[in-house]
Amino acid sequence: MARDRGPITVNGRTYGWPDRPVVVVCVDGCEPDYLSEAFLAGAMPYLAGAAARGARLEAAAVVPSFTNPNNLSIVTGAPPAVHGICGNYFWDREAGAEVMMNDPKYLRCETILAAFAQAGASVAVVTAKDKLRRLLGHGMRGICFSSEKADQTTAPEHGIDDALGLVGLPLPSVYSAALSEFVFAAGVRLMESTRPDLLYLSTTDYVQHKHAPGTAQANAFYGMMDGYLARLDAAGAAIALTADHGMNAKTDQEGAPQVVYLQDVLDGWLGAGRARVILPITDPYVVHHGALGSFATVYLPEGVDAGAAAGSVAGLPGMDLVLDREEGCRRFELPPDRMGDLIAVSARHTVIGTSAAKHDLSGLDAPLRSHGGLTEQSVPLVFNRRLGDVPSRRRLRNFDIFDLALNRAQ
Ligand SMILES: [Zn+2]
């Protein structure tokens, strides 16, 4: 390990050089109750003990409470207004097309990982789905691969040949708990072999979309995770764990999905296709949530007053908060050029869709659980070391985790 290096400044924040390997874990969809329930059930003996010896806090995730905006905030230490990634999709007004934002060209700033690698730290990243890999690894010298495509790694592209061989597990299905287990197994193998200075692990919320906190399946998943975290600790790593977002049931009492089909509503009010509803949760992997989340942005036709439209949409049953672009971007620290005229957030048990005909819910084999809104903003922050001097003047964010791990953990 490179020692005695000076602090690194990235996006206006300064980070001390790690004095031992630091592992930052982003557990996708980890509503704080998953940990509370698993601790109560005795499913996470290692982490329960480590949290008691170290620190356990709650923090606010980025809204939209989706995977990519939050992962990018965590690795840049900055909100989407700075890094630019505010969802999986945005509407490119100039091109007149929906554009996927998983290409690094949409990233507007440097990551903490790339900056440390540039300064000579050894850095490794393992993520579940390949959609995040290129964003997380942007500009970074080091190891960066996904579980999903661990069978295709090459030294020039991923910093490692044959990641599958290193991990020694079969290639997992993209829709499985094993996709996340592979991330942890890879992290442990890396820590026990190359021993990176900084290791970032990011899982997928396949389990959380199906199983509520405290269920046997959820506790089994967290129990699996606990075993790997214990091994990382035993290898001498400082562990810092957070989440990209929480998760809630999006159903009524009978378990039927509660959906506001906002495109259908706006078509009825304004005429077909005049407004455009963009759901930034939409991605190529929609089976477990049907592309339904609690956040949407709306592009209005010319001549429609945004304030009045926001008021009308806010009046729909199941909506939580509807703001115009300026106010929404200020409140949620989002990039105005990638958001529509309205920002709409639905309530705890309701999601927003476009048109009923466009959402295929046939792939749902469990009652709908999803995220995206303010009700999925609370996430855990857990450290296996004590934290000195945590600033109390403002609420903690999940993207303070590198600051806490590198500057405050003792
Ligand atoms: Zn999800």
JSON list of N, CA and C in Angstrom, two decimals, residues 10 22 24 71-72 75-76 104 107 109-127 132-146 154-160 190 194 196-201 402:
[
{"chain": "A", "resi": 10, "resn": "VAL", "atom": "N", "xyz": [-11.45, 16.50, -4.50]},
{"chain": "A", "resi": 10, "resn": "VAL", "atom": "CA", "xyz": [-12.30, 16.12, -5.65]},
{"chain": "A", "resi": 10, "resn": "VAL", "atom": "C", "xyz": [-13.64, 16.83, -5.50]},
{"chain": "A", "resi": 22, "resn": "VAL", "atom": "N", "xyz": [-9.83, 0.56, 2.59]},
{"chain": "A", "resi": 22, "resn": "VAL", "atom": "CA", "xyz": [-11.18, 1.04, 2.89]},
{"chain": "A", "resi": 22, "resn": "VAL", "atom": "C", "xyz": [-12.14, 0.44, 1.88]},
{"chain": "A", "resi": 24, "resn": "VAL", "atom": "N", "xyz": [-15.99, 0.61, 0.65]},
{"chain": "A", "resi": 24, "resn": "VAL", "atom": "CA", "xyz": [-17.28, 1.29, 0.68]},
{"chain": "A", "resi": 24, "resn": "VAL", "atom": "C", "xyz": [-18.28, 0.39, -0.04]},
{"chain": "A", "resi": 71, "resn": "ASN", "atom": "N", "xyz": [-25.45, 6.04, -6.86]},
{"chain": "A", "resi": 71, "resn": "ASN", "atom": "CA", "xyz": [-24.10, 5.50, -6.96]},
{"chain": "A", "resi": 71, "resn": "ASN", "atom": "C", "xyz": [-23.12, 6.56, -7.45]},
{"chain": "A", "resi": 72, "resn": "LEU", "atom": "N", "xyz": [-23.56, 7.37, -8.41]},
{"chain": "A", "resi": 72, "resn": "LEU", "atom": "CA", "xyz": [-22.65, 8.41, -8.90]},
{"chain": "A", "resi": 72, "resn": "LEU", "atom": "C", "xyz": [-22.43, 9.50, -7.86]},
{"chain": "A", "resi": 75, "resn": "VAL", "atom": "N", "xyz": [-19.79, 8.06, -5.39]},
{"chain": "A", "resi": 75, "resn": "VAL", "atom": "CA", "xyz": [-18.39, 8.02, -5.85]},
{"chain": "A", "resi": 75, "resn": "VAL", "atom": "C", "xyz": [-17.85, 9.38, -6.26]},
{"chain": "A", "resi": 76, "resn": "THR", "atom": "N", "xyz": [-18.72, 10.39, -6.35]},
{"chain": "A", "resi": 76, "resn": "THR", "atom": "CA", "xyz": [-18.21, 11.74, -6.63]},
{"chain": "A", "resi": 76, "resn": "THR", "atom": "C", "xyz": [-18.28, 12.63, -5.39]},
{"chain": "A", "resi": 104, "resn": "PRO", "atom": "N", "xyz": [-20.38, 7.14, -20.01]},
{"chain": "A", "resi": 104, "resn": "PRO", "atom": "CA", "xyz": [-19.61, 8.11, -19.22]},
{"chain": "A", "resi": 104, "resn": "PRO", "atom": "C", "xyz": [-19.59, 9.51, -19.82]},
{"chain": "A", "resi": 107, "resn": "LEU", "atom": "N", "xyz": [-21.32, 12.01, -17.74]},
{"chain": "A", "resi": 107, "resn": "LEU", "atom": "CA", "xyz": [-20.79, 12.32, -16.41]},
{"chain": "A", "resi": 107, "resn": "LEU", "atom": "C", "xyz": [-20.02, 13.64, -16.48]},
{"chain": "A", "resi": 109, "resn": "CYS", "atom": "N", "xyz": [-18.27, 15.25, -13.92]},
{"chain": "A", "resi": 109, "resn": "CYS", "atom": "CA", "xyz": [-17.15, 15.53, -13.02]},
{"chain": "A", "resi": 109, "resn": "CYS", "atom": "C", "xyz": [-16.36, 14.26, -12.77]},
{"chain": "A", "resi": 110, "resn": "GLU", "atom": "N", "xyz": [-15.28, 14.43, -12.06]},
{"chain": "A", "resi": 110, "resn": "GLU", "atom": "CA", "xyz": [-14.38, 13.34, -11.76]},
{"chain": "A", "resi": 110, "resn": "GLU", "atom": "C", "xyz": [-14.91, 12.53, -10.57]},
{"chain": "A", "resi": 111, "resn": "THR", "atom": "N", "xyz": [-14.53, 11.26, -10.47]},
{"chain": "A", "resi": 111, "resn": "THR", "atom": "CA", "xyz": [-14.91, 10.49, -9.28]},
{"chain": "A", "resi": 111, "resn": "THR", "atom": "C", "xyz": [-13.75, 10.48, -8.28]},
{"chain": "A", "resi": 112, "resn": "ILE", "atom": "N", "xyz": [-14.11, 10.22, -7.02]},
{"chain": "A", "resi": 112, "resn": "ILE", "atom": "CA", "xyz": [-13.11, 10.08, -5.96]},
{"chain": "A", "resi": 112, "resn": "ILE", "atom": "C", "xyz": [-12.19, 8.90, -6.29]},
{"chain": "A", "resi": 113, "resn": "LEU", "atom": "N", "xyz": [-12.78, 7.85, -6.84]},
{"chain": "A", "resi": 113, "resn": "LEU", "atom": "CA", "xyz": [-12.02, 6.64, -7.18]},
{"chain": "A", "resi": 113, "resn": "LEU", "atom": "C", "xyz": [-10.94, 6.95, -8.22]},
{"chain": "A", "resi": 114, "resn": "ALA", "atom": "N", "xyz": [-11.33, 7.68, -9.28]},
{"chain": "A", "resi": 114, "resn": "ALA", "atom": "CA", "xyz": [-10.37, 8.01, -10.34]},
{"chain": "A", "resi": 114, "resn": "ALA", "atom": "C", "xyz": [-9.27, 8.92, -9.80]},
{"chain": "A", "resi": 115, "resn": "ALA", "atom": "N", "xyz": [-9.66, 9.86, -8.92]},
{"chain": "A", "resi": 115, "resn": "ALA", "atom": "CA", "xyz": [-8.67, 10.81, -8.40]},
{"chain": "A", "resi": 115, "resn": "ALA", "atom": "C", "xyz": [-7.63, 10.09, -7.53]},
{"chain": "A", "resi": 116, "resn": "PHE", "atom": "N", "xyz": [-8.08, 9.16, -6.69]},
{"chain": "A", "resi": 116, "resn": "PHE", "atom": "CA", "xyz": [-7.13, 8.40, -5.88]},
{"chain": "A", "resi": 116, "resn": "PHE", "atom": "C", "xyz": [-6.25, 7.51, -6.74]},
{"chain": "A", "resi": 117, "resn": "ALA", "atom": "N", "xyz": [-6.85, 6.89, -7.74]},
{"chain": "A", "resi": 117, "resn": "ALA", "atom": "CA", "xyz": [-6.05, 6.04, -8.63]},
{"chain": "A", "resi": 117, "resn": "ALA", "atom": "C", "xyz": [-4.98, 6.87, -9.34]},
{"chain": "A", "resi": 118, "resn": "GLN", "atom": "N", "xyz": [-5.39, 8.06, -9.77]},
{"chain": "A", "resi": 118, "resn": "GLN", "atom": "CA", "xyz": [-4.47, 8.98, -10.44]},
{"chain": "A", "resi": 118, "resn": "GLN", "atom": "C", "xyz": [-3.30, 9.34, -9.52]},
{"chain": "A", "resi": 119, "resn": "ALA", "atom": "N", "xyz": [-3.58, 9.46, -8.23]},
{"chain": "A", "resi": 119, "resn": "ALA", "atom": "CA", "xyz": [-2.54, 9.85, -7.26]},
{"chain": "A", "resi": 119, "resn": "ALA", "atom": "C", "xyz": [-1.71, 8.65, -6.80]},
{"chain": "A", "resi": 120, "resn": "GLY", "atom": "N", "xyz": [-2.01, 7.47, -7.33]},
{"chain": "A", "resi": 120, "resn": "GLY", "atom": "CA", "xyz": [-1.17, 6.31, -7.03]},
{"chain": "A", "resi": 120, "resn": "GLY", "atom": "C", "xyz": [-1.78, 5.28, -6.11]},
{"chain": "A", "resi": 121, "resn": "ALA", "atom": "N", "xyz": [-3.03, 5.48, -5.71]},
{"chain": "A", "resi": 121, "resn": "ALA", "atom": "CA", "xyz": [-3.69, 4.46, -4.88]},
{"chain": "A", "resi": 121, "resn": "ALA", "atom": "C", "xyz": [-4.11, 3.29, -5.77]},
{"chain": "A", "resi": 122, "resn": "SER", "atom": "N", "xyz": [-4.17, 2.09, -5.18]},
{"chain": "A", "resi": 122, "resn": "SER", "atom": "CA", "xyz": [-4.74, 0.99, -5.94]},
{"chain": "A", "resi": 122, "resn": "SER", "atom": "C", "xyz": [-6.23, 0.95, -5.62]},
{"chain": "A", "resi": 123, "resn": "VAL", "atom": "N", "xyz": [-7.02, 0.92, -6.67]},
{"chain": "A", "resi": 123, "resn": "VAL", "atom": "CA", "xyz": [-8.47, 1.07, -6.55]},
{"chain": "A", "resi": 123, "resn": "VAL", "atom": "C", "xyz": [-9.14, -0.07, -7.30]},
{"chain": "A", "resi": 124, "resn": "ALA", "atom": "N", "xyz": [-10.20, -0.62, -6.70]},
{"chain": "A", "resi": 124, "resn": "ALA", "atom": "CA", "xyz": [-10.97, -1.67, -7.37]},
{"chain": "A", "resi": 124, "resn": "ALA", "atom": "C", "xyz": [-12.46, -1.43, -7.17]},
{"chain": "A", "resi": 125, "resn": "VAL", "atom": "N", "xyz": [-13.23, -1.75, -8.19]},
{"chain": "A", "resi": 125, "resn": "VAL", "atom": "CA", "xyz": [-14.68, -1.58, -8.18]},
{"chain": "A", "resi": 125, "resn": "VAL", "atom": "C", "xyz": [-15.32, -2.86, -8.69]},
{"chain": "A", "resi": 126, "resn": "VAL", "atom": "N", "xyz": [-16.30, -3.36, -7.94]},
{"chain": "A", "resi": 126, "resn": "VAL", "atom": "CA", "xyz": [-17.10, -4.47, -8.46]},
{"chain": "A", "resi": 126, "resn": "VAL", "atom": "C", "xyz": [-18.56, -4.08, -8.32]},
{"chain": "A", "resi": 127, "resn": "THR", "atom": "N", "xyz": [-19.30, -4.15, -9.41]},
{"chain": "A", "resi": 127, "resn": "THR", "atom": "CA", "xyz": [-20.71, -3.79, -9.41]},
{"chain": "A", "resi": 127, "resn": "THR", "atom": "C", "xyz": [-21.52, -4.95, -9.98]},
{"chain": "A", "resi": 132, "resn": "LEU", "atom": "N", "xyz": [-23.74, 0.02, -14.74]},
{"chain": "A", "resi": 132, "resn": "LEU", "atom": "CA", "xyz": [-23.07, 0.99, -13.88]},
{"chain": "A", "resi": 132, "resn": "LEU", "atom": "C", "xyz": [-21.56, 1.00, -14.05]},
{"chain": "A", "resi": 133, "resn": "ARG", "atom": "N", "xyz": [-21.03, -0.08, -14.61]},
{"chain": "A", "resi": 133, "resn": "ARG", "atom": "CA", "xyz": [-19.59, -0.27, -14.58]},
{"chain": "A", "resi": 133, "resn": "ARG", "atom": "C", "xyz": [-18.82, 0.87, -15.23]},
{"chain": "A", "resi": 134, "resn": "ARG", "atom": "N", "xyz": [-19.25, 1.27, -16.42]},
{"chain": "A", "resi": 134, "resn": "ARG", "atom": "CA", "xyz": [-18.46, 2.28, -17.14]},
{"chain": "A", "resi": 134, "resn": "ARG", "atom": "C", "xyz": [-18.56, 3.64, -16.46]},
{"chain": "A", "resi": 135, "resn": "LEU", "atom": "N", "xyz": [-19.70, 3.94, -15.86]},
{"chain": "A", "resi": 135, "resn": "LEU", "atom": "CA", "xyz": [-19.83, 5.20, -15.13]},
{"chain": "A", "resi": 135, "resn": "LEU", "atom": "C", "xyz": [-18.93, 5.19, -13.89]},
{"chain": "A", "resi": 136, "resn": "LEU", "atom": "N", "xyz": [-18.99, 4.11, -13.12]},
{"chain": "A", "resi": 136, "resn": "LEU", "atom": "CA", "xyz": [-18.20, 4.05, -11.88]},
{"chain": "A", "resi": 136, "resn": "LEU", "atom": "C", "xyz": [-16.71, 4.05, -12.18]},
{"chain": "A", "resi": 137, "resn": "GLY", "atom": "N", "xyz": [-16.34, 3.41, -13.28]},
{"chain": "A", "resi": 137, "resn": "GLY", "atom": "CA", "xyz": [-14.92, 3.25, -13.60]},
{"chain": "A", "resi": 137, "resn": "GLY", "atom": "C", "xyz": [-14.37, 4.36, -14.46]},
{"chain": "A", "resi": 138, "resn": "HIS", "atom": "N", "xyz": [-15.18, 5.39, -14.71]},
{"chain": "A", "resi": 138, "resn": "HIS", "atom": "CA", "xyz": [-14.74, 6.41, -15.67]},
{"chain": "A", "resi": 138, "resn": "HIS", "atom": "C", "xyz": [-13.45, 7.11, -15.24]},
{"chain": "A", "resi": 139, "resn": "GLY", "atom": "N", "xyz": [-12.47, 7.06, -16.11]},
{"chain": "A", "resi": 139, "resn": "GLY", "atom": "CA", "xyz": [-11.20, 7.75, -15.87]},
{"chain": "A", "resi": 139, "resn": "GLY", "atom": "C", "xyz": [-10.33, 7.08, -14.83]},
{"chain": "A", "resi": 140, "resn": "MET", "atom": "N", "xyz": [-10.73, 5.89, -14.41]},
{"chain": "A", "resi": 140, "resn": "MET", "atom": "CA", "xyz": [-10.05, 5.23, -13.28]},
{"chain": "A", "resi": 140, "resn": "MET", "atom": "C", "xyz": [-9.08, 4.15, -13.76]},
{"chain": "A", "resi": 141, "resn": "ARG", "atom": "N", "xyz": [-7.86, 4.26, -13.30]},
{"chain": "A", "resi": 141, "resn": "ARG", "atom": "CA", "xyz": [-6.89, 3.20, -13.53]},
{"chain": "A", "resi": 141, "resn": "ARG", "atom": "C", "xyz": [-7.06, 2.20, -12.39]},
{"chain": "A", "resi": 142, "resn": "GLY", "atom": "N", "xyz": [-7.26, 0.95, -12.72]},
{"chain": "A", "resi": 142, "resn": "GLY", "atom": "CA", "xyz": [-7.45, -0.05, -11.66]},
{"chain": "A", "resi": 142, "resn": "GLY", "atom": "C", "xyz": [-8.39, -1.14, -12.15]},
{"chain": "A", "resi": 143, "resn": "ILE", "atom": "N", "xyz": [-8.93, -1.88, -11.19]},
{"chain": "A", "resi": 143, "resn": "ILE", "atom": "CA", "xyz": [-9.81, -3.00, -11.52]},
{"chain": "A", "resi": 143, "resn": "ILE", "atom": "C", "xyz": [-11.26, -2.53, -11.45]},
{"chain": "A", "resi": 144, "resn": "CYS", "atom": "N", "xyz": [-12.03, -2.82, -12.49]},
{"chain": "A", "resi": 144, "resn": "CYS", "atom": "CA", "xyz": [-13.44, -2.43, -12.48]},
{"chain": "A", "resi": 144, "resn": "CYS", "atom": "C", "xyz": [-14.23, -3.38, -13.36]},
{"chain": "A", "resi": 145, "resn": "PHE", "atom": "N", "xyz": [-15.07, -4.21, -12.74]},
{"chain": "A", "resi": 145, "resn": "PHE", "atom": "CA", "xyz": [-15.88, -5.13, -13.55]},
{"chain": "A", "resi": 145, "resn": "PHE", "atom": "C", "xyz": [-17.22, -5.37, -12.88]},
{"chain": "A", "resi": 146, "resn": "SER", "atom": "N", "xyz": [-18.13, -6.00, -13.64]},
{"chain": "A", "resi": 146, "resn": "SER", "atom": "CA", "xyz": [-19.46, -6.32, -13.12]},
{"chain": "A", "resi": 146, "resn": "SER", "atom": "C", "xyz": [-19.59, -7.82, -12.95]},
{"chain": "A", "resi": 154, "resn": "THR", "atom": "N", "xyz": [-11.07, -8.29, -19.46]},
{"chain": "A", "resi": 154, "resn": "THR", "atom": "CA", "xyz": [-9.72, -8.30, -20.02]},
{"chain": "A", "resi": 154, "resn": "THR", "atom": "C", "xyz": [-8.91, -7.22, -19.29]},
{"chain": "A", "resi": 155, "resn": "ALA", "atom": "N", "xyz": [-7.61, -7.45, -19.20]},
{"chain": "A", "resi": 155, "resn": "ALA", "atom": "CA", "xyz": [-6.76, -6.49, -18.50]},
{"chain": "A", "resi": 155, "resn": "ALA", "atom": "C", "xyz": [-6.88, -5.07, -19.06]},
{"chain": "A", "resi": 156, "resn": "PRO", "atom": "N", "xyz": [-6.87, -4.88, -20.37]},
{"chain": "A", "resi": 156, "resn": "PRO", "atom": "CA", "xyz": [-6.94, -3.49, -20.86]},
{"chain": "A", "resi": 156, "resn": "PRO", "atom": "C", "xyz": [-8.26, -2.79, -20.51]},
{"chain": "A", "resi": 157, "resn": "GLU", "atom": "N", "xyz": [-9.36, -3.52, -20.57]},
{"chain": "A", "resi": 157, "resn": "GLU", "atom": "CA", "xyz": [-10.67, -2.88, -20.36]},
{"chain": "A", "resi": 157, "resn": "GLU", "atom": "C", "xyz": [-11.07, -2.85, -18.89]},
{"chain": "A", "resi": 158, "resn": "HIS", "atom": "N", "xyz": [-10.80, -3.93, -18.14]},
{"chain": "A", "resi": 158, "resn": "HIS", "atom": "CA", "xyz": [-11.32, -4.06, -16.78]},
{"chain": "A", "resi": 158, "resn": "HIS", "atom": "C", "xyz": [-10.23, -4.10, -15.71]},
{"chain": "A", "resi": 159, "resn": "GLY", "atom": "N", "xyz": [-8.97, -4.04, -16.12]},
{"chain": "A", "resi": 159, "resn": "GLY", "atom": "CA", "xyz": [-7.87, -4.09, -15.16]},
{"chain": "A", "resi": 159, "resn": "GLY", "atom": "C", "xyz": [-7.61, -5.49, -14.63]},
{"chain": "A", "resi": 160, "resn": "ILE", "atom": "N", "xyz": [-8.29, -6.49, -15.18]},
{"chain": "A", "resi": 160, "resn": "ILE", "atom": "CA", "xyz": [-8.14, -7.86, -14.69]},
{"chain": "A", "resi": 160, "resn": "ILE", "atom": "C", "xyz": [-8.56, -8.84, -15.79]},
{"chain": "A", "resi": 190, "resn": "LEU", "atom": "N", "xyz": [-10.43, -10.04, -3.83]},
{"chain": "A", "resi": 190, "resn": "LEU", "atom": "CA", "xyz": [-9.53, -8.93, -4.12]},
{"chain": "A", "resi": 190, "resn": "LEU", "atom": "C", "xyz": [-8.80, -8.47, -2.86]},
{"chain": "A", "resi": 194, "resn": "THR", "atom": "N", "xyz": [-4.96, -8.78, -4.07]},
{"chain": "A", "resi": 194, "resn": "THR", "atom": "CA", "xyz": [-4.29, -7.52, -4.44]},
{"chain": "A", "resi": 194, "resn": "THR", "atom": "C", "xyz": [-4.37, -6.45, -3.34]},
{"chain": "A", "resi": 196, "resn": "PRO", "atom": "N", "xyz": [-6.53, -3.83, -2.37]},
{"chain": "A", "resi": 196, "resn": "PRO", "atom": "CA", "xyz": [-6.58, -2.43, -2.84]},
{"chain": "A", "resi": 196, "resn": "PRO", "atom": "C", "xyz": [-6.69, -1.44, -1.68]},
{"chain": "A", "resi": 197, "resn": "ASP", "atom": "N", "xyz": [-6.21, -0.22, -1.92]},
{"chain": "A", "resi": 197, "resn": "ASP", "atom": "CA", "xyz": [-6.37, 0.85, -0.93]},
{"chain": "A", "resi": 197, "resn": "ASP", "atom": "C", "xyz": [-7.84, 1.25, -0.79]},
{"chain": "A", "resi": 198, "resn": "LEU", "atom": "N", "xyz": [-8.53, 1.30, -1.93]},
{"chain": "A", "resi": 198, "resn": "LEU", "atom": "CA", "xyz": [-9.95, 1.64, -1.96]},
{"chain": "A", "resi": 198, "resn": "LEU", "atom": "C", "xyz": [-10.70, 0.58, -2.77]},
{"chain": "A", "resi": 199, "resn": "LEU", "atom": "N", "xyz": [-11.77, 0.08, -2.18]},
{"chain": "A", "resi": 199, "resn": "LEU", "atom": "CA", "xyz": [-12.59, -0.93, -2.86]},
{"chain": "A", "resi": 199, "resn": "LEU", "atom": "C", "xyz": [-14.03, -0.48, -2.79]},
{"chain": "A", "resi": 200, "resn": "TYR", "atom": "N", "xyz": [-14.70, -0.38, -3.93]},
{"chain": "A", "resi": 200, "resn": "TYR", "atom": "CA", "xyz": [-16.11, 0.01, -3.96]},
{"chain": "A", "resi": 200, "resn": "TYR", "atom": "C", "xyz": [-16.93, -1.16, -4.47]},
{"chain": "A", "resi": 201, "resn": "LEU", "atom": "N", "xyz": [-17.90, -1.58, -3.66]},
{"chain": "A", "resi": 201, "resn": "LEU", "atom": "CA", "xyz": [-18.77, -2.70, -4.02]},
{"chain": "A", "resi": 201, "resn": "LEU", "atom": "C", "xyz": [-20.21, -2.20, -4.12]},
{"chain": "A", "resi": 402, "resn": "PHE", "atom": "N", "xyz": [-17.62, 8.66, 1.69]},
{"chain": "A", "resi": 402, "resn": "PHE", "atom": "CA", "xyz": [-16.15, 8.66, 1.55]},
{"chain": "A", "resi": 402, "resn": "PHE", "atom": "C", "xyz": [-15.52, 9.67, 2.52]}
]
